[in-house]
Tab-separated table of C-alpha atoms in Angstrom:
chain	number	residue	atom	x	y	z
A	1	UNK	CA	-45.767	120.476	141.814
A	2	UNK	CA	-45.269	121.727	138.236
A	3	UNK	CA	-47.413	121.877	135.519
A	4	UNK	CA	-46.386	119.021	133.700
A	5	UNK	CA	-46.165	117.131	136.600
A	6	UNK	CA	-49.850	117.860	136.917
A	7	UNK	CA	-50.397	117.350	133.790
A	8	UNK	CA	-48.607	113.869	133.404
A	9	UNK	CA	-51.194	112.690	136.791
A	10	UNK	CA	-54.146	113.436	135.337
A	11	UNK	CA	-53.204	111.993	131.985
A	12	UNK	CA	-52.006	109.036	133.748
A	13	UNK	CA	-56.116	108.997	136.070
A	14	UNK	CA	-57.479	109.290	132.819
A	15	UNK	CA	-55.651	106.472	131.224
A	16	UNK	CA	-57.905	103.566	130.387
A	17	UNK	CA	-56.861	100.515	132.353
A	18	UNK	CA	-58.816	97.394	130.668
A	19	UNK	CA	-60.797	96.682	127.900
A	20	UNK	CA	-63.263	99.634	128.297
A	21	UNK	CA	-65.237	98.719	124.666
A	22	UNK	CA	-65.436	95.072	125.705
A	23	UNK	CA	-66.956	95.876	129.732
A	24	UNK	CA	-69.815	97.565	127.885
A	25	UNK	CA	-70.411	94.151	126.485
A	26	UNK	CA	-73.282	92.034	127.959
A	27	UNK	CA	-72.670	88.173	127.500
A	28	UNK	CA	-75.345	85.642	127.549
A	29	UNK	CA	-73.865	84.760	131.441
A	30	UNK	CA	-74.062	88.529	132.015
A	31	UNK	CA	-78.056	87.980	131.501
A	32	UNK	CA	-78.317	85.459	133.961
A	33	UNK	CA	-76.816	87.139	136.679
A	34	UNK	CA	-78.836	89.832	135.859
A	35	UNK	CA	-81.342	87.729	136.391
A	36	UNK	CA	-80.550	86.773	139.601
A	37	UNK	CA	-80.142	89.589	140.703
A	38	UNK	CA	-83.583	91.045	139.824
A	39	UNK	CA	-85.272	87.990	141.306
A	40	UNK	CA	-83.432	88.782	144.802
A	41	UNK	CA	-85.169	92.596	144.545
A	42	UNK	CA	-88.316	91.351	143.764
A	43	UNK	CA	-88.631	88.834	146.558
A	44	UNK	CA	-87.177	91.977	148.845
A	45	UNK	CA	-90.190	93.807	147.206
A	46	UNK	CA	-93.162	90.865	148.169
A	47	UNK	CA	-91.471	90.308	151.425
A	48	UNK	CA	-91.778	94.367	151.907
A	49	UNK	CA	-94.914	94.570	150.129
A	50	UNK	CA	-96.904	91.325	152.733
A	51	UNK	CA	-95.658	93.872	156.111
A	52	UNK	CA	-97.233	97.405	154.266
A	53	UNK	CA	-100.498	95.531	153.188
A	54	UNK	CA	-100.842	93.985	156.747
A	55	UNK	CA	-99.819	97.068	158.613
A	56	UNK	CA	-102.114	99.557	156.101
A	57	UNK	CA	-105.154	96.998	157.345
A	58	UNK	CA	-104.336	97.792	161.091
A	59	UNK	CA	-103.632	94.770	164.074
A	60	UNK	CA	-100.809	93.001	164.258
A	61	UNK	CA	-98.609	91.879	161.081
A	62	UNK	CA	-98.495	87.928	160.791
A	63	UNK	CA	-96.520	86.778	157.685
A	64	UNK	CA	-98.935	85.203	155.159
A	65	UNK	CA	-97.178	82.158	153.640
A	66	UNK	CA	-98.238	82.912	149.911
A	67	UNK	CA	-95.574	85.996	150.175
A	68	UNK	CA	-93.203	83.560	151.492
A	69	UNK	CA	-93.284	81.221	149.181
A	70	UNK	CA	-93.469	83.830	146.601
A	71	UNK	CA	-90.409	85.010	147.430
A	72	UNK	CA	-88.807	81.841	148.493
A	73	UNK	CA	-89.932	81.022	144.249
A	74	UNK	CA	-88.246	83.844	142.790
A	75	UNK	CA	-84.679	82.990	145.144
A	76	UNK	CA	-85.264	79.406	143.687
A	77	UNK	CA	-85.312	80.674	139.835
A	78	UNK	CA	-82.335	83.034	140.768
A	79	UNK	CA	-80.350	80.319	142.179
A	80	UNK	CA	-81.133	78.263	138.846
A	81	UNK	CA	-79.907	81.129	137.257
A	82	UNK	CA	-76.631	81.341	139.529
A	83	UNK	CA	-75.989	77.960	138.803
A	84	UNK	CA	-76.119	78.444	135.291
A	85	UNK	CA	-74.374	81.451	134.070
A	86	UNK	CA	-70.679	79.932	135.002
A	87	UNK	CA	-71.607	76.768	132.726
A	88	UNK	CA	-72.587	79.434	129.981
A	89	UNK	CA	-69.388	81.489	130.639
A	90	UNK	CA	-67.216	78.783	129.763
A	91	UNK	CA	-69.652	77.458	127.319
A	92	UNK	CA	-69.950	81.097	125.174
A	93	UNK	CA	-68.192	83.951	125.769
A	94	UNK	CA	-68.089	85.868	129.482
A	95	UNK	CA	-67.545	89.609	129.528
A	96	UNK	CA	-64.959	91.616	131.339
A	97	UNK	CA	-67.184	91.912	134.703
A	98	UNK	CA	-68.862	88.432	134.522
A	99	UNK	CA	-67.169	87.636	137.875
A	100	UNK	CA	-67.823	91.273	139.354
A	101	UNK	CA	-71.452	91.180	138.332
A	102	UNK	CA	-71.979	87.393	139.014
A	103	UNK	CA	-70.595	88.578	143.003
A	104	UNK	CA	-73.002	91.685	142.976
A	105	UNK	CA	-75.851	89.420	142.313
A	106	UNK	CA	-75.446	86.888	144.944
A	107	UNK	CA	-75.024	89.845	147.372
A	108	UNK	CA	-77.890	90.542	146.275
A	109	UNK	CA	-80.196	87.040	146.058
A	110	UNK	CA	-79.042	85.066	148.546
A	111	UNK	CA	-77.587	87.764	151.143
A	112	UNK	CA	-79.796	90.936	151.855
A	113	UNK	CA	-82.792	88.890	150.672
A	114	UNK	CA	-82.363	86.250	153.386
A	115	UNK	CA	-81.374	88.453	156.095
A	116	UNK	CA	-84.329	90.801	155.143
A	117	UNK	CA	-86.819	87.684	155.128
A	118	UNK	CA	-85.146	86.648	158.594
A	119	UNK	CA	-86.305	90.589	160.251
A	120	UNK	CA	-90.015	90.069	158.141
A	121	UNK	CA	-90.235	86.414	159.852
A	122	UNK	CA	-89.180	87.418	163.499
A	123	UNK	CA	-89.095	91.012	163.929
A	124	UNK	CA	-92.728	90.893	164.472
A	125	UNK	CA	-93.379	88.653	167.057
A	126	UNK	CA	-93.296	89.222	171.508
A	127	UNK	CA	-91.583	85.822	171.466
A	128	UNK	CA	-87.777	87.162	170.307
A	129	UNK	CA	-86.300	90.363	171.175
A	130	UNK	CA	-85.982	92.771	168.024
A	131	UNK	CA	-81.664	93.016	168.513
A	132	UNK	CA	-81.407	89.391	168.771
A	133	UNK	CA	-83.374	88.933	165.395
A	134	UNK	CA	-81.606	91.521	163.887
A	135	UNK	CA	-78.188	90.874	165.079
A	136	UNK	CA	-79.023	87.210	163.074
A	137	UNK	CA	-80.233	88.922	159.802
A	138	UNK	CA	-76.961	91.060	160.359
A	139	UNK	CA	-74.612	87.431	160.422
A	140	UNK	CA	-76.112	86.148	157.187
A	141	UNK	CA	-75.778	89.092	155.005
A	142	UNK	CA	-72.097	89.512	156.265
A	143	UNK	CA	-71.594	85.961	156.340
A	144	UNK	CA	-71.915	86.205	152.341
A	145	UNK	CA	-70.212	89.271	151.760
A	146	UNK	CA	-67.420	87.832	153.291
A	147	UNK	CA	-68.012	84.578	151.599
A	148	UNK	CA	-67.950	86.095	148.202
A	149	UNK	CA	-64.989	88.257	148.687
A	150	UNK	CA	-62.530	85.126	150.440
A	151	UNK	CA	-63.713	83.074	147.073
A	152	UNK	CA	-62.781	85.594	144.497
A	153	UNK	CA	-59.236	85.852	146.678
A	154	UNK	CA	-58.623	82.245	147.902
A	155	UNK	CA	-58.729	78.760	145.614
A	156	UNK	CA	-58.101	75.505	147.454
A	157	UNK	CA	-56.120	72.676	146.252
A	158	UNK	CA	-59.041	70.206	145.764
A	159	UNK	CA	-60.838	73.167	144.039
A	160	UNK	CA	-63.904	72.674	145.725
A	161	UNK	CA	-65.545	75.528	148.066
A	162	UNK	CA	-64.092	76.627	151.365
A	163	UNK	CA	-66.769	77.205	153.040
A	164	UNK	CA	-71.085	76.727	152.693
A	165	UNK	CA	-71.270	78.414	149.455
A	166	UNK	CA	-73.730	81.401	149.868
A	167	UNK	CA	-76.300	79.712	147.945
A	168	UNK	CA	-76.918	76.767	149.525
A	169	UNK	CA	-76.471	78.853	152.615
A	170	UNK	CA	-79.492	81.936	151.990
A	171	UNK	CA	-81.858	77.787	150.624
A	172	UNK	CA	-80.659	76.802	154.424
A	173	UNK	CA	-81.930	79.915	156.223
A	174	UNK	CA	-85.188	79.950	153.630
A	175	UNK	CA	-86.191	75.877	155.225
A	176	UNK	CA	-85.353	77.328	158.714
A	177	UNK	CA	-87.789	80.354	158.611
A	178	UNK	CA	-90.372	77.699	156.696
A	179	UNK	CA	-90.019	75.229	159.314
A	180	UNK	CA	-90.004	77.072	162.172
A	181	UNK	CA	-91.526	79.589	164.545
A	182	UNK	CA	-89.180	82.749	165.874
A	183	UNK	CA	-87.413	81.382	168.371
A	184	UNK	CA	-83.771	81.876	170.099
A	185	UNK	CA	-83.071	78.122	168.743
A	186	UNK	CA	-83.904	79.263	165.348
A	187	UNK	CA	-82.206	82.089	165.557
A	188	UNK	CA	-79.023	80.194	166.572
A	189	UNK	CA	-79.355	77.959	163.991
A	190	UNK	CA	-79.440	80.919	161.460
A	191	UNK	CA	-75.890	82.051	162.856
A	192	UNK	CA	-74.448	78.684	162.433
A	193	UNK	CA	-75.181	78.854	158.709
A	194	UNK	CA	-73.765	82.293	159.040
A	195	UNK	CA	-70.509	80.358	160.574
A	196	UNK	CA	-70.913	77.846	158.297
A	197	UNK	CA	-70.427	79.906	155.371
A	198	UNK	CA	-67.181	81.657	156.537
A	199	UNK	CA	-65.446	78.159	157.837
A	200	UNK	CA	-62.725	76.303	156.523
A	201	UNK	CA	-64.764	73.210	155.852
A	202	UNK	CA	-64.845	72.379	152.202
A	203	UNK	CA	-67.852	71.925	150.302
A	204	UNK	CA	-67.792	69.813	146.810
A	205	UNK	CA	-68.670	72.283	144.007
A	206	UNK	CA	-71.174	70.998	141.247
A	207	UNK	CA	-69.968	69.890	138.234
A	208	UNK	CA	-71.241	67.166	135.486
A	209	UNK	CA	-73.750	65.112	137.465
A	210	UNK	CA	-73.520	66.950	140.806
A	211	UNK	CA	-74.819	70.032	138.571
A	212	UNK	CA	-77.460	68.218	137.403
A	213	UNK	CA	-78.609	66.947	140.996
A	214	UNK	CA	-78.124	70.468	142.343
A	215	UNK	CA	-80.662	71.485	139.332
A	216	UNK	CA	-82.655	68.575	139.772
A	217	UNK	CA	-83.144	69.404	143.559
A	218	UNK	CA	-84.275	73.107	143.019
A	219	UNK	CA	-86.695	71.922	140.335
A	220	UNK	CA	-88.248	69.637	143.372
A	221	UNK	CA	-88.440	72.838	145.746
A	222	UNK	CA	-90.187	74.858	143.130
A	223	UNK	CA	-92.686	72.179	142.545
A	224	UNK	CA	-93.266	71.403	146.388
A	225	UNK	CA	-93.519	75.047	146.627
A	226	UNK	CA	-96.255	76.005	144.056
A	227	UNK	CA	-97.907	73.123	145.347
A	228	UNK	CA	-97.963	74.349	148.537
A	229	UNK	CA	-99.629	77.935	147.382
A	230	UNK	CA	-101.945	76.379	144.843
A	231	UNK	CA	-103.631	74.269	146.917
A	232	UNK	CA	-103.196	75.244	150.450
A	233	UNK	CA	-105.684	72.463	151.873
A	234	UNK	CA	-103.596	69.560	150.909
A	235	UNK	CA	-101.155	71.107	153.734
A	236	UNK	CA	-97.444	71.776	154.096
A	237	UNK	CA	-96.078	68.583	154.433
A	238	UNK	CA	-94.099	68.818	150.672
A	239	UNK	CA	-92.742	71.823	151.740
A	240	UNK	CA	-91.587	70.242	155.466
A	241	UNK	CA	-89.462	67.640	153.783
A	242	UNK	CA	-87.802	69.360	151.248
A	243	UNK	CA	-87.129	72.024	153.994
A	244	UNK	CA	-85.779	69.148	156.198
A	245	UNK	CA	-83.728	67.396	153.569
A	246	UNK	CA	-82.045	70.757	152.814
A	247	UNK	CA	-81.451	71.264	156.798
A	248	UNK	CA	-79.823	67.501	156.817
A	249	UNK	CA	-77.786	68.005	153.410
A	250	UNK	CA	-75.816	71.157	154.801
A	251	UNK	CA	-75.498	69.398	158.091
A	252	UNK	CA	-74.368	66.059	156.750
A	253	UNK	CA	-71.660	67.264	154.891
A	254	UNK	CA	-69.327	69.049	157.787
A	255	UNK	CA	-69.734	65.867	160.165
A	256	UNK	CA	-68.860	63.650	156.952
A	257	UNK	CA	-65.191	65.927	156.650
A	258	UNK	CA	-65.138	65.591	160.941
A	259	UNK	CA	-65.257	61.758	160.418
A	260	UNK	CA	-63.040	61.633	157.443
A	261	UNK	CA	-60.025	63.796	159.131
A	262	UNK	CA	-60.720	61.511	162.158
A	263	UNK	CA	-60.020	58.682	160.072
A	264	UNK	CA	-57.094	60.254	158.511
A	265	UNK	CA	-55.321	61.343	161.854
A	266	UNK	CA	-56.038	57.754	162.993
A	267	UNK	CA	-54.545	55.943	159.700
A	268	UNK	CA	-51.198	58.407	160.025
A	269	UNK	CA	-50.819	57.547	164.056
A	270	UNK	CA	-51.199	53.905	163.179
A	271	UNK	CA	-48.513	54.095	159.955
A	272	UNK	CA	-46.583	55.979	162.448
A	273	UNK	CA	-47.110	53.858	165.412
A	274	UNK	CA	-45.557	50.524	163.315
């Protein structure tokens, strides 16, 4: 190789290939997905912080529900904010790496967070082996990452999501770990979330007043939450059924597409048929 031709490589690695001034550029959207992000970290950090105070005191470590909801709180507030920052974008102005950062986030919120909160809830206990709990953690954190990478590459027709959206799917594994104890059922119901989220089934994406009943519904989880820490005597029961009505929403809607291609193959086999 000469040395112009090593010259004309490196000035063609060096060559800018975007708007490098403008990716520098934080937009409002930006800031919430920011946001996000830090609220997945710092419900990593109470989850991590409930196991080193327990294990510091000595005996066995027994997750105290205050951290849970804590954490469950600050994966609430970053969903709002996930929810959000796309509305802004098109509202304002989005930056160059809007979509990169708004990715990096959910990784972030509502993948390692749930999968870390699924080894805290039942990588402590006699009544699961430590693999099998893992190996679950391990299918919702790559459940998302691949997730988030098939919906930056692949738009349906409808334009609605192929698959659980990661989400709703890290608010499905949060009711399961609130509703249940560690148990291989539980576990298995974590992996079909995992499954969920990687399927072809199509989920309808919020927009006008879906988007406000998606925001409407968080608001209720944060309230039956904060309820449930501030006054611990008056029970869980808020917590049960919002928990349970998340469970049911994310179930309803693949058996509602099941019945509705049912329907379909039976209306073209009649049409055919006469």
């Amino acid at each position: 190789m000469t040395t112009a031709d090593a010259g004309s490589w490196q000035a063609e690695e060096e060559e800018p290939r975007g708007p490098v001034g403008k990716a520098f550029r934080l937009s409002a959207a930006d800031s919430l997905s920011l946001g996000n992000a830090l609220c997945g970290f710092l419900a990593v950090c109470v989850l991590a912080s409930s196991a080193i105070r327990s294990l510091q005191d000595g005996g066995d470590f027994r997750p105290a529900p205050s951290y849970f909801a804590t954490a469950v709180v600050l994966l609430l507030i970053g969903a709002t904010c996930d929810l959000f920052d796309g509305l802004v974008a098109r509202r304002f102005r989005a930056s160059a790496m809007g979509a990169e950062l708004d990715n990096l986030a959910d990784v972030i919120s509502f993948g390692f967070a749930p999968a870390f909160m699924i080894v805290i809830w039942g990588g402590f206990t006699d009544g699961v082996p430590f693999p099998v709990v893992l190996a679950a953690a391990a299918a919702i954190l790559l459940g998302g990452v691949v997730r988030l990478a098939r919906f930056a590459c692949v738009k349906t027709k409808s334009g609605d999501f192929m698959g659980l959206p990661i989400p709703m799917g890290a608010m499905t594994v949060i009711s399961i770990v609130l509703l249940f104890e560690p148990s291989i059922p539980a576990l298995l119901a974590v992996l079909g979330v995992a499954w969920l989220m990687v399927s072809r089934i199509e989920y309808p994406k919020p927009k006008g007043q879906l988007a406000a009943v998606v925001l409407g519904w968080i608001l209720v989880n944060v309230a039956f939450l904060t309820f449930w820490v501030a006054w611990p005597e008056g029970g869980d029961l808020p917590i049960k059924i919002g928990a349970t009505m998340q469970i049911a929403l994310v179930a309803a809607i693949p058996l509602r597409v099941l019945f509705y291609k049912r329907e379909q193959r039976k209306e073209a086999a009649r049409i055919i048929g006469d």
